[in-house]
């Protein structure tokens, strides 16, 4: 953690940063930073020394202090540039591998985070789900970073981020933050040709289902996971049929019928997927299955937006309004991935 040197996208003297890109994703909670630094004969040795893998980057932009570990570096003598790629969770979590694990009882999320982040220097900062407990297990191996993301998913789909406490040029604390959901609805409006260059809309029914075959956890006195068998539920739309949760409204729009008179299809016609949730309570299993079926019973639509100018206060996870009046598109959407280049002055969400 000694200061070796600095580079900038704007300063007239010193080393220059080009082709920079910061990427944040809700799914992993991890931020990455990459850039290129040109050099000449007089600065080559210095640049190579600064950008060795394992070195750290303290990035200052838009009033935020960020901390990254250089994971990859590429030295090109033809273009006379060094390319670096860095993660904010760093080697401490990216290179640490966690094996199989099964908890002996239900624990809070802090137990799992501390277990998989042990020895990394990270500690829990914000924790918005401290009241929840889960009995979790994993097969196979995963990096500590991926395992922490998996833990968050299984605590009602909460989300993580990494942050740092910085005093002067020293890193004093490293935090793993746990949110029920990152971001907020800031009411910002982005209009096509006024703040938005273009919109790519992608529609998919690859994950669509109208029914879920549900299984839960395994009770202590049994070797068989629970199902919805014997459980009664019917709210007019969602209902339990044997071990399957079905949706009448979904079936009206999507079904496996070949044609109306095909009697082999008349018994159901549901598009059924498997669903599991770690609980031994059938009511809890049914409740979570309903939440899942509400999401996947409709066509999935994703929007990739090329932004000319992102409002200054928009952060990853925030909800914004996307407007294309000519195409009659009015969307309230969360920012799930954010890519920003300072040198190239581009923003993509």
CSV table of C-alpha atoms in Angstrom, one decimal:
chain,number,residue,atom,x,y,z
A,1,UNK,CA,0.0,0.0,0.0
A,2,UNK,CA,2.8,2.4,-0.8
A,3,UNK,CA,2.0,5.1,-3.4
A,4,UNK,CA,3.9,4.3,-6.6
A,5,UNK,CA,2.5,6.9,-8.9
A,6,UNK,CA,-0.6,8.4,-10.5
A,7,UNK,CA,-2.3,8.7,-13.9
A,8,UNK,CA,-5.2,10.8,-15.1
A,9,UNK,CA,-7.7,11.1,-17.9
A,10,UNK,CA,-7.4,14.9,-18.0
A,11,UNK,CA,-4.3,16.4,-16.4
A,12,UNK,CA,-2.0,18.0,-19.1
A,13,UNK,CA,1.2,16.4,-17.6
A,14,UNK,CA,2.1,13.0,-16.3
A,15,UNK,CA,0.8,9.6,-17.3
A,16,UNK,CA,-2.5,9.5,-19.3
A,17,UNK,CA,-5.4,7.0,-18.9
A,18,UNK,CA,-7.2,6.1,-22.1
A,19,UNK,CA,-9.9,3.5,-23.0
A,20,UNK,CA,-11.1,3.3,-19.4
A,21,UNK,CA,-14.2,1.4,-18.4
A,22,UNK,CA,-15.9,0.9,-15.1
A,23,UNK,CA,-18.5,-1.8,-15.0
A,24,UNK,CA,-20.9,-2.5,-12.1
A,25,UNK,CA,-23.5,-5.4,-12.1
A,26,UNK,CA,-26.3,-6.1,-9.7
A,27,UNK,CA,-26.0,-9.8,-10.2
A,28,UNK,CA,-22.5,-10.2,-8.7
A,29,UNK,CA,-22.2,-7.0,-6.7
A,30,UNK,CA,-18.6,-6.6,-8.0
A,31,UNK,CA,-17.2,-3.6,-9.8
A,32,UNK,CA,-14.5,-3.9,-12.4
A,33,UNK,CA,-12.2,-1.3,-13.8
A,34,UNK,CA,-10.0,-1.5,-16.9
A,35,UNK,CA,-7.9,1.0,-18.9
A,36,UNK,CA,-4.9,1.5,-21.0
A,37,UNK,CA,-1.9,3.7,-20.1
A,38,UNK,CA,0.4,4.7,-23.0
A,39,UNK,CA,4.2,5.0,-22.4
A,40,UNK,CA,7.3,6.1,-24.2
A,41,UNK,CA,11.0,5.2,-23.7
A,42,UNK,CA,11.3,7.6,-20.8
A,43,UNK,CA,8.2,6.3,-18.9
A,44,UNK,CA,8.2,2.6,-19.9
A,45,UNK,CA,10.0,1.3,-16.8
A,46,UNK,CA,7.8,3.4,-14.5
A,47,UNK,CA,4.5,2.4,-16.1
A,48,UNK,CA,5.4,-1.3,-16.1
A,49,UNK,CA,6.4,-1.1,-12.4
A,50,UNK,CA,3.1,0.7,-11.5
A,51,UNK,CA,0.8,-1.7,-13.2
A,52,UNK,CA,2.1,-5.1,-12.0
A,53,UNK,CA,-0.6,-7.6,-11.2
A,54,UNK,CA,-1.4,-7.6,-7.5
A,55,UNK,CA,-0.9,-3.9,-7.2
A,56,UNK,CA,-3.8,-1.7,-6.2
A,57,UNK,CA,-5.7,1.1,-7.8
A,58,UNK,CA,-7.2,4.0,-5.8
A,59,UNK,CA,-9.7,5.5,-8.3
A,60,UNK,CA,-11.2,8.9,-7.6
A,61,UNK,CA,-14.1,10.0,-9.7
A,62,UNK,CA,-17.4,12.0,-9.2
A,63,UNK,CA,-16.7,12.4,-5.4
A,64,UNK,CA,-16.3,8.6,-5.0
A,65,UNK,CA,-13.2,6.8,-3.8
A,66,UNK,CA,-12.9,3.3,-5.2
A,67,UNK,CA,-10.3,0.6,-4.5
A,68,UNK,CA,-9.3,-2.2,-6.9
A,69,UNK,CA,-6.8,-5.0,-7.2
A,70,UNK,CA,-5.0,-5.4,-10.6
A,71,UNK,CA,-5.8,-9.0,-11.7
A,72,UNK,CA,-4.5,-8.9,-15.3
A,73,UNK,CA,-2.0,-6.8,-17.1
A,74,UNK,CA,-0.9,-6.8,-20.7
A,75,UNK,CA,2.2,-5.1,-22.1
A,76,UNK,CA,2.2,-4.3,-25.8
A,77,UNK,CA,5.5,-3.0,-27.2
A,78,UNK,CA,3.8,-2.4,-30.6
A,79,UNK,CA,1.2,0.1,-29.5
A,80,UNK,CA,3.4,1.1,-26.5
A,81,UNK,CA,0.5,0.7,-24.1
A,82,UNK,CA,-0.2,-1.2,-20.9
A,83,UNK,CA,-3.7,-2.6,-20.4
A,84,UNK,CA,-4.9,-3.4,-16.9
A,85,UNK,CA,-8.0,-5.2,-15.6
A,86,UNK,CA,-9.0,-4.9,-11.9
A,87,UNK,CA,-11.7,-6.0,-9.4
A,88,UNK,CA,-12.9,-4.2,-6.3
A,89,UNK,CA,-13.3,-7.5,-4.4
A,90,UNK,CA,-9.7,-8.3,-5.4
A,91,UNK,CA,-7.6,-11.4,-5.0
A,92,UNK,CA,-8.7,-11.8,-1.4
A,93,UNK,CA,-12.2,-13.1,-2.6
A,94,UNK,CA,-11.6,-13.8,-6.3
A,95,UNK,CA,-8.7,-16.3,-5.9
A,96,UNK,CA,-9.9,-17.9,-2.6
A,97,UNK,CA,-11.8,-21.1,-3.4
A,98,UNK,CA,-14.6,-22.4,-1.1
A,99,UNK,CA,-15.5,-26.1,-1.1
A,100,UNK,CA,-18.6,-28.1,-0.4
A,101,UNK,CA,-20.5,-26.9,2.7
A,102,UNK,CA,-23.7,-27.8,4.5
A,103,UNK,CA,-24.9,-25.8,7.6
A,104,UNK,CA,-26.1,-27.8,10.6
A,105,UNK,CA,-28.9,-25.4,11.3
A,106,UNK,CA,-30.4,-22.1,10.1
A,107,UNK,CA,-28.0,-19.2,10.5
A,108,UNK,CA,-28.2,-15.4,9.8
A,109,UNK,CA,-26.5,-14.1,6.6
A,110,UNK,CA,-23.6,-12.6,8.7
A,111,UNK,CA,-22.6,-16.2,9.6
A,112,UNK,CA,-22.2,-17.3,6.0
A,113,UNK,CA,-20.6,-14.0,4.8
A,114,UNK,CA,-18.0,-14.1,7.6
A,115,UNK,CA,-17.3,-17.8,6.9
A,116,UNK,CA,-16.6,-17.4,3.2
A,117,UNK,CA,-14.8,-14.0,3.6
A,118,UNK,CA,-12.6,-15.1,6.5
A,119,UNK,CA,-9.0,-13.9,6.2
A,120,UNK,CA,-9.8,-11.4,3.3
A,121,UNK,CA,-9.8,-8.3,5.5
A,122,UNK,CA,-13.5,-7.6,4.5
A,123,UNK,CA,-16.1,-7.1,7.2
A,124,UNK,CA,-19.8,-6.7,7.0
A,125,UNK,CA,-20.9,-3.0,6.7
A,126,UNK,CA,-24.6,-2.4,6.0
A,127,UNK,CA,-26.9,-5.4,6.7
A,128,UNK,CA,-30.6,-5.0,5.9
A,129,UNK,CA,-31.5,-8.7,6.4
A,130,UNK,CA,-30.0,-9.3,9.8
A,131,UNK,CA,-33.4,-10.7,11.0
A,132,UNK,CA,-33.4,-13.6,8.5
A,133,UNK,CA,-32.0,-17.1,9.0
A,134,UNK,CA,-31.4,-19.9,6.5
A,135,UNK,CA,-30.1,-23.5,6.5
A,136,UNK,CA,-28.0,-23.6,3.3
A,137,UNK,CA,-25.7,-26.0,1.6
A,138,UNK,CA,-23.5,-26.0,-1.5
A,139,UNK,CA,-22.0,-28.8,-3.7
A,140,UNK,CA,-18.7,-28.4,-5.5
A,141,UNK,CA,-16.3,-25.5,-5.5
A,142,UNK,CA,-16.7,-21.7,-6.1
A,143,UNK,CA,-14.7,-18.6,-5.5
A,144,UNK,CA,-15.4,-16.7,-2.3
A,145,UNK,CA,-16.8,-13.9,-4.4
A,146,UNK,CA,-19.2,-16.2,-6.2
A,147,UNK,CA,-20.2,-18.0,-3.0
A,148,UNK,CA,-21.0,-14.7,-1.3
A,149,UNK,CA,-23.3,-13.8,-4.3
A,150,UNK,CA,-24.9,-17.2,-3.9
A,151,UNK,CA,-25.6,-16.6,-0.2
A,152,UNK,CA,-27.3,-13.3,-1.0
A,153,UNK,CA,-29.5,-14.8,-3.6
A,154,UNK,CA,-30.8,-17.4,-1.1
A,155,UNK,CA,-31.7,-14.7,1.5
A,156,UNK,CA,-34.8,-13.6,-0.4
A,157,UNK,CA,-32.7,-12.3,-3.4
A,158,UNK,CA,-30.9,-9.6,-1.5
A,159,UNK,CA,-27.9,-7.9,-3.1
A,160,UNK,CA,-24.3,-7.1,-2.1
A,161,UNK,CA,-21.8,-4.4,-2.8
A,162,UNK,CA,-18.2,-3.7,-1.8
A,163,UNK,CA,-17.0,-0.4,-0.3
A,164,UNK,CA,-14.0,1.0,1.3
A,165,UNK,CA,-13.2,3.5,4.1
A,166,UNK,CA,-10.3,5.7,2.9
A,167,UNK,CA,-8.4,8.3,4.9
A,168,UNK,CA,-6.0,10.3,2.8
A,169,UNK,CA,-4.4,7.6,0.6
A,170,UNK,CA,-4.8,4.8,3.1
A,171,UNK,CA,-7.4,2.0,3.1
A,172,UNK,CA,-8.6,1.7,6.6
A,173,UNK,CA,-11.7,-0.6,6.2
A,174,UNK,CA,-13.1,-3.0,3.6
A,175,UNK,CA,-16.8,-3.7,3.7
A,176,UNK,CA,-19.3,-6.2,2.2
A,177,UNK,CA,-22.7,-4.5,2.3
A,178,UNK,CA,-26.0,-6.4,2.2
A,179,UNK,CA,-29.1,-4.8,0.9
A,180,UNK,CA,-32.7,-6.0,0.4
A,181,UNK,CA,-32.4,-4.2,-2.9
A,182,UNK,CA,-29.8,-1.7,-4.0
A,183,UNK,CA,-30.8,1.7,-5.4
A,184,UNK,CA,-34.0,3.7,-5.2
A,185,UNK,CA,-36.6,5.3,-7.5
A,186,UNK,CA,-35.1,8.7,-8.3
A,187,UNK,CA,-37.7,9.8,-10.8
A,188,UNK,CA,-35.2,10.6,-13.5
A,189,UNK,CA,-36.6,10.6,-17.1
A,190,UNK,CA,-34.5,9.6,-20.1
A,191,UNK,CA,-36.0,10.2,-23.6
A,192,UNK,CA,-34.9,8.8,-26.9
A,193,UNK,CA,-32.9,11.5,-28.8
A,194,UNK,CA,-32.8,13.6,-25.6
A,195,UNK,CA,-30.4,11.9,-23.3
A,196,UNK,CA,-30.7,8.5,-25.0
A,197,UNK,CA,-28.9,7.7,-28.4
A,198,UNK,CA,-30.7,4.3,-29.0
A,199,UNK,CA,-32.6,1.5,-27.3
A,200,UNK,CA,-32.3,-2.2,-28.1
A,201,UNK,CA,-35.3,-4.2,-26.9
A,202,UNK,CA,-34.9,-8.0,-26.4
A,203,UNK,CA,-38.0,-10.2,-25.8
A,204,UNK,CA,-37.7,-13.8,-24.7
A,205,UNK,CA,-39.9,-16.7,-23.5
A,206,UNK,CA,-36.9,-19.0,-23.0
A,207,UNK,CA,-37.6,-19.1,-19.2
A,208,UNK,CA,-41.4,-18.9,-19.3
A,209,UNK,CA,-43.6,-21.3,-17.3
A,210,UNK,CA,-47.2,-21.4,-16.3
A,211,UNK,CA,-46.7,-24.0,-13.5
A,212,UNK,CA,-44.0,-25.0,-11.0
A,213,UNK,CA,-43.2,-28.5,-9.7
A,214,UNK,CA,-42.2,-27.6,-6.2
A,215,UNK,CA,-39.8,-29.2,-3.7
A,216,UNK,CA,-38.6,-27.9,-0.4
A,217,UNK,CA,-36.0,-28.9,2.2
A,218,UNK,CA,-35.6,-32.3,3.9
A,219,UNK,CA,-37.0,-32.6,7.5
A,220,UNK,CA,-34.6,-33.9,10.2
A,221,UNK,CA,-36.7,-37.1,10.6
A,222,UNK,CA,-36.9,-37.8,6.8
A,223,UNK,CA,-34.7,-38.5,3.8
A,224,UNK,CA,-37.2,-37.0,1.4
A,225,UNK,CA,-37.7,-33.3,0.6
A,226,UNK,CA,-41.2,-31.9,1.2
A,227,UNK,CA,-43.5,-31.1,-1.7
A,228,UNK,CA,-46.9,-29.4,-1.9
A,229,UNK,CA,-48.7,-32.7,-1.8
A,230,UNK,CA,-51.6,-32.5,0.6
A,231,UNK,CA,-51.4,-28.7,0.8
A,232,UNK,CA,-54.5,-26.7,-0.2
A,233,UNK,CA,-54.3,-23.3,-1.9
A,234,UNK,CA,-56.5,-21.5,-4.4
A,235,UNK,CA,-56.8,-17.7,-4.8
A,236,UNK,CA,-58.7,-17.8,-8.1
A,237,UNK,CA,-55.5,-17.5,-10.1
A,238,UNK,CA,-52.8,-19.5,-8.4
A,239,UNK,CA,-53.7,-23.0,-7.1
A,240,UNK,CA,-52.1,-26.2,-5.9
A,241,UNK,CA,-52.8,-29.3,-7.9
A,242,UNK,CA,-51.0,-32.3,-6.3
A,243,UNK,CA,-47.3,-31.2,-6.1
A,244,UNK,CA,-47.6,-28.5,-8.7
A,245,UNK,CA,-48.4,-24.8,-8.4
A,246,UNK,CA,-50.4,-23.6,-11.4
A,247,UNK,CA,-51.6,-20.2,-12.7
A,248,UNK,CA,-55.0,-20.0,-14.5
A,249,UNK,CA,-54.2,-16.5,-15.9
A,250,UNK,CA,-50.9,-17.7,-17.3
A,251,UNK,CA,-52.6,-20.6,-19.0
A,252,UNK,CA,-55.0,-18.3,-20.8
A,253,UNK,CA,-52.1,-16.7,-22.6
A,254,UNK,CA,-49.5,-19.5,-22.8
A,255,UNK,CA,-50.1,-23.2,-23.1
A,256,UNK,CA,-48.8,-26.4,-24.7
A,257,UNK,CA,-52.0,-27.0,-26.7
A,258,UNK,CA,-51.4,-27.9,-30.3
A,259,UNK,CA,-55.0,-27.1,-31.1
A,260,UNK,CA,-58.2,-26.9,-29.2
A,261,UNK,CA,-59.6,-30.3,-30.2
A,262,UNK,CA,-56.5,-32.3,-29.4
A,263,UNK,CA,-57.8,-34.4,-26.5
A,264,UNK,CA,-54.3,-35.5,-25.5
A,265,UNK,CA,-53.7,-31.9,-24.4
A,266,UNK,CA,-57.0,-31.2,-22.7
A,267,UNK,CA,-55.8,-32.5,-19.3
A,268,UNK,CA,-53.6,-29.5,-18.6
A,269,UNK,CA,-51.5,-27.9,-21.2
A,270,UNK,CA,-49.3,-26.2,-18.6
A,271,UNK,CA,-45.7,-25.4,-19.2
A,272,UNK,CA,-44.1,-26.7,-16.1
A,273,UNK,CA,-40.6,-26.0,-14.6
A,274,UNK,CA,-38.9,-27.3,-11.5
A,275,UNK,CA,-38.7,-25.0,-8.4
A,276,UNK,CA,-37.0,-25.6,-5.1
A,277,UNK,CA,-36.7,-23.6,-1.9
A,278,UNK,CA,-35.0,-24.6,1.3
A,279,UNK,CA,-37.9,-24.8,3.8
A,280,UNK,CA,-39.7,-27.6,5.5
A,281,UNK,CA,-42.9,-25.5,5.8
A,282,UNK,CA,-45.4,-26.1,2.9
A,283,UNK,CA,-47.0,-22.7,3.3
A,284,UNK,CA,-43.6,-21.0,2.9
A,285,UNK,CA,-42.7,-23.2,-0.1
A,286,UNK,CA,-46.0,-22.2,-1.7
A,287,UNK,CA,-45.6,-18.5,-1.0
A,288,UNK,CA,-42.1,-18.4,-2.5
A,289,UNK,CA,-43.2,-20.4,-5.5
A,290,UNK,CA,-46.0,-17.9,-6.2
A,291,UNK,CA,-43.5,-15.1,-6.1
A,292,UNK,CA,-41.3,-17.0,-8.6
A,293,UNK,CA,-44.2,-17.9,-10.9
A,294,UNK,CA,-45.4,-14.3,-11.0
A,295,UNK,CA,-42.0,-13.4,-12.5
A,296,UNK,CA,-41.7,-16.2,-15.1
A,297,UNK,CA,-45.3,-16.6,-16.3
A,298,UNK,CA,-44.9,-13.5,-18.5
A,299,UNK,CA,-42.6,-12.7,-21.4
A,300,UNK,CA,-39.2,-11.5,-20.3
A,301,UNK,CA,-38.2,-8.1,-21.8
A,302,UNK,CA,-34.8,-6.5,-21.5
A,303,UNK,CA,-33.7,-3.0,-22.6
A,304,UNK,CA,-30.2,-2.1,-23.5
A,305,UNK,CA,-29.9,1.7,-23.5
A,306,UNK,CA,-27.1,3.7,-25.0
A,307,UNK,CA,-27.1,6.9,-22.9
A,308,UNK,CA,-25.7,10.2,-24.2
A,309,UNK,CA,-25.9,11.7,-20.7
A,310,UNK,CA,-26.7,9.9,-17.6
A,311,UNK,CA,-28.2,12.1,-14.8
A,312,UNK,CA,-25.5,12.8,-12.2
A,313,UNK,CA,-27.4,11.2,-9.4
A,314,UNK,CA,-28.1,7.8,-11.1
A,315,UNK,CA,-26.5,4.8,-9.4
A,316,UNK,CA,-26.5,1.1,-10.0
A,317,UNK,CA,-29.8,-0.4,-8.8
A,318,UNK,CA,-31.7,2.9,-9.2
A,319,UNK,CA,-35.1,2.9,-11.0
A,320,UNK,CA,-35.4,5.4,-13.9
A,321,UNK,CA,-38.0,6.1,-16.6
A,322,UNK,CA,-37.1,5.3,-20.2
A,323,UNK,CA,-39.3,7.0,-22.8
A,324,UNK,CA,-39.6,6.5,-26.6
A,325,UNK,CA,-42.7,8.5,-27.5
A,326,UNK,CA,-42.6,7.6,-31.2
A,327,UNK,CA,-42.4,3.9,-30.3
A,328,UNK,CA,-45.0,4.3,-27.5
A,329,UNK,CA,-42.5,2.8,-25.1
A,330,UNK,CA,-42.8,4.0,-21.5
A,331,UNK,CA,-40.7,1.9,-19.1
A,332,UNK,CA,-39.9,2.1,-15.4
A,333,UNK,CA,-36.7,0.1,-15.2
A,334,UNK,CA,-33.9,-0.8,-12.7
A,335,UNK,CA,-30.3,-0.2,-13.8
A,336,UNK,CA,-28.9,-3.7,-13.5
A,337,UNK,CA,-25.5,-3.0,-15.2
A,338,UNK,CA,-23.7,0.3,-15.6
A,339,UNK,CA,-20.7,0.9,-17.9
A,340,UNK,CA,-19.0,4.3,-17.7
A,341,UNK,CA,-15.9,5.6,-19.6
A,342,UNK,CA,-14.5,8.9,-18.4
A,343,UNK,CA,-11.9,9.2,-21.2
A,344,UNK,CA,-14.4,8.4,-24.0
A,345,UNK,CA,-17.3,10.1,-22.3
A,346,UNK,CA,-19.7,7.2,-22.8
A,347,UNK,CA,-22.3,5.7,-20.5
A,348,UNK,CA,-24.3,2.5,-21.1
A,349,UNK,CA,-26.9,1.0,-18.8
